[in-house]
XYZ file of C-alpha atoms in Angstrom:
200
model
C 16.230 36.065 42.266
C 19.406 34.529 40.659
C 20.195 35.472 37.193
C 19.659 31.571 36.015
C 16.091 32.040 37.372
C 15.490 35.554 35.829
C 16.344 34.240 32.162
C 14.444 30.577 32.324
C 11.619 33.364 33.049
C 12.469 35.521 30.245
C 12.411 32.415 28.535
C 9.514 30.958 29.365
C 7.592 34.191 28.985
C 9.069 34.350 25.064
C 7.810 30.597 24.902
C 4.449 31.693 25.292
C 4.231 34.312 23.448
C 5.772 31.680 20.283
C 3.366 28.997 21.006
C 1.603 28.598 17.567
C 4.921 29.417 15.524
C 6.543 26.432 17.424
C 3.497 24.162 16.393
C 3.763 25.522 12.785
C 7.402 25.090 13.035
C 6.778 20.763 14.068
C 3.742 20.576 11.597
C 6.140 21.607 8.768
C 8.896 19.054 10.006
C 6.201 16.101 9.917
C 4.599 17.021 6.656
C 8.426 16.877 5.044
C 8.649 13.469 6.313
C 5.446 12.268 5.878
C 6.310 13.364 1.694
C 10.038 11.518 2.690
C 8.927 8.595 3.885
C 5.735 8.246 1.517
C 8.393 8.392 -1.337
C 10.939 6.367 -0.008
C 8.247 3.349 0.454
C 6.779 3.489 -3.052
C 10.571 3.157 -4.591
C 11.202 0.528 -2.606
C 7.512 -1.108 -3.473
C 8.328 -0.539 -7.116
C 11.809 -1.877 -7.200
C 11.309 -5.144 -4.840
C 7.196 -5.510 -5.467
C 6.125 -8.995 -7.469
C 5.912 -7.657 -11.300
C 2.943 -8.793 -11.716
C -0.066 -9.052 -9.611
C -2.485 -10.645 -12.203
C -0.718 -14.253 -11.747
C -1.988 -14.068 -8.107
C -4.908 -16.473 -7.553
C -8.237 -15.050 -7.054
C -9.886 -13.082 -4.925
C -5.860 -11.694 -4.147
C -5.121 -9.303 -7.213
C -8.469 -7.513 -6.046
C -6.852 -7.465 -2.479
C -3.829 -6.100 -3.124
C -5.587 -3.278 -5.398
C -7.626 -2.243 -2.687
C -4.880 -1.760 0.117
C -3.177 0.103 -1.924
C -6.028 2.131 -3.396
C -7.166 2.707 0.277
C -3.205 3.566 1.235
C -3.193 6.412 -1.430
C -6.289 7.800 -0.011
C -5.305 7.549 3.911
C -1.713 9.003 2.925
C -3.089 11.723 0.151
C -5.699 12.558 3.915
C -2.535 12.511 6.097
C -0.790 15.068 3.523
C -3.555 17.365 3.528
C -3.903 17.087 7.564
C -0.341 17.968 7.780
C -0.406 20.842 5.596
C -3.547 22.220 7.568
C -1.419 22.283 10.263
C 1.375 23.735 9.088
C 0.008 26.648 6.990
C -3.203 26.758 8.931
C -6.514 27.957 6.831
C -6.615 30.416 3.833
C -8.371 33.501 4.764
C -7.802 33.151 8.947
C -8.772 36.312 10.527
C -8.347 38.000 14.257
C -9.126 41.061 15.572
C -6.173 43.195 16.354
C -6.758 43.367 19.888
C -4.614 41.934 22.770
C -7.694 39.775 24.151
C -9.036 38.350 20.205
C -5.235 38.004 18.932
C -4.388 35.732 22.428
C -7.503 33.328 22.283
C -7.145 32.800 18.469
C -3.276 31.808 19.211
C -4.336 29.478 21.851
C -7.543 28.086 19.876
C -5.206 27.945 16.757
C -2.139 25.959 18.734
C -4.609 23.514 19.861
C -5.718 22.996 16.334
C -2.589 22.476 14.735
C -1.921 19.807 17.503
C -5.095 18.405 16.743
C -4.431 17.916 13.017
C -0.609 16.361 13.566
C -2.334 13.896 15.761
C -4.545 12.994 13.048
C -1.709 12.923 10.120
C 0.038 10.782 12.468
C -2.451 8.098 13.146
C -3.308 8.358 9.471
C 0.298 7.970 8.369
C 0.498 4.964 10.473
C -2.736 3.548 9.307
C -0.961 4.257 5.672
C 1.808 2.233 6.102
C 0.116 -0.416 7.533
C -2.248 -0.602 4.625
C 0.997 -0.632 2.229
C 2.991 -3.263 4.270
C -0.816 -5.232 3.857
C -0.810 -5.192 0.150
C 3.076 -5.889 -0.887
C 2.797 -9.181 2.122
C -0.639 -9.837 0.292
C 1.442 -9.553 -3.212
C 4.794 -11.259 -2.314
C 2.907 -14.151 -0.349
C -0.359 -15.261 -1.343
C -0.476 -18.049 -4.127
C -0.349 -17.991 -8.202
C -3.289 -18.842 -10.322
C -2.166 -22.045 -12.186
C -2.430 -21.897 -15.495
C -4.823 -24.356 -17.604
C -3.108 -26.959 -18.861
C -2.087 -27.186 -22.575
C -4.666 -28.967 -24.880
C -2.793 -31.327 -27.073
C -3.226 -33.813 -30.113
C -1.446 -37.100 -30.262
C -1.725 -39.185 -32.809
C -1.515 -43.108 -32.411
C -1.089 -45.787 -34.465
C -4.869 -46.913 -33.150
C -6.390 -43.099 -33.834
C -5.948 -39.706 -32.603
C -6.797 -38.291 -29.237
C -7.485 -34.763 -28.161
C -7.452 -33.797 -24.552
C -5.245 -31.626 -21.737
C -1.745 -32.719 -21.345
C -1.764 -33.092 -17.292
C 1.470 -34.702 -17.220
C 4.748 -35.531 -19.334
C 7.761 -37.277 -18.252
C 9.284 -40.729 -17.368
C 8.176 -41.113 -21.039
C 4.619 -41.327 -20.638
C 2.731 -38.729 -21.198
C -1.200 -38.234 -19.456
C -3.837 -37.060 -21.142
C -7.375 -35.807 -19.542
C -9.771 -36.979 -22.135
C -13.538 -34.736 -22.103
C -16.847 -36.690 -22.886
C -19.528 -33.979 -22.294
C -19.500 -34.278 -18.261
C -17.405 -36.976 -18.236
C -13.961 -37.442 -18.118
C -11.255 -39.961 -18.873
C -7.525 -39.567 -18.065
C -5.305 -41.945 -21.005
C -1.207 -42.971 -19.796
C 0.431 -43.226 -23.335
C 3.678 -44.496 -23.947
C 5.686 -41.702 -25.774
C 6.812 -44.383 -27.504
C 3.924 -45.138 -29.600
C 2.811 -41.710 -30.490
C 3.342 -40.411 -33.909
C 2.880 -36.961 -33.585
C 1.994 -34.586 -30.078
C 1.020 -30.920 -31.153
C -0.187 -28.366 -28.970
C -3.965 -27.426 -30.759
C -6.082 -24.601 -29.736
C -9.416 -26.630 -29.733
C -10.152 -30.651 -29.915
């Protein structure tokens, strides 16, 4: 046996007796950037995101509440998974003997595995959900505010209606009759007065 075989077995034989502190070891490097790259996301959300999502037409501010309502929960789960696999369960216990102590490392190694897997897929899903919720915010359409109501008064009378358009010196005016509805073109020309009234 060469010497370059003899220590790949030595080391190979110390590999498996380090099994579960190698898995600990990767568990603790995903949950620090799981918390890294969790933080790093909501800055950037907060310091690019729309200001407000209450201008967004409905059913969109509910939308973009829920992804990221649901992307808290799936992250705050992914956290939590990669903890359990780092730091394992409080209150683990094994026999002290050479048979009890070797299954409980394998059973345990498989276990942490298990739970980085499932931070992982949940960290993915996460992000996803986030990514959902700022394109949902930054893209979808504004509610259009009601137009003003106004008052104009004319040398023929007043009239009291919404103000749906003003320019080219004419200036509409959407008119209300019970169900009915009646849309005036006045001259700016002729109007007297045009105040903005909170009922007609």
């Amino acid at each position: 046996m060469t010497s370059d075989r003899w220590h790949w077995g030595q080391k190979a034989q110390l590999l498996k007796f380090n099994q579960l502190e190698a898995a600990r070891r990767q568990a603790d490097s995903w949950r620090t950037g799981l918390t890294g790259v969790t933080a790093l996301l909501s800055a950037v959300l907060v310091v690019k995101g729309r200001d407000n999502v209450s201008t967004l037409a409905p059913p969109y501010p509910l939308l973009v509440l829920l992804c990221f309502l649901a992307a808290l929960a799936v992250l705050v789960v992914a956290t939590l998974s990669a903890l359990r696999a780092a730091s394992g369960v409080p209150g683990d216990e094994c026999l002290l003997t050479a048979e009890d102590l070797e299954a409980w490392s394998k059973a345990e190694t498989a276990e942490v595995y298990s739970w980085i897997t499932v931070a992982r897929r949940l960290t993915v899903s996460g992000l996803c959900l986030i990514a959902t919720g700022a394109a949902v915010a930054w893209l979808a359409p504004t509610h259009l505010a009601d137009p003003p109501l106004v008052r104009i008064e004319l040398p023929a009378g007043p009239i009291c209606g919404r103000m749906t358009q003003l320019g080219d010196r004419i200036v509409r005016i959407e008119v209300t009759h019970g169900r009915s509805r009646t849309i005036h073109a006045l001259p700016l020309d002729s109007a007297i007065t045009l105040d903005v009234v909170a009922a007609c």
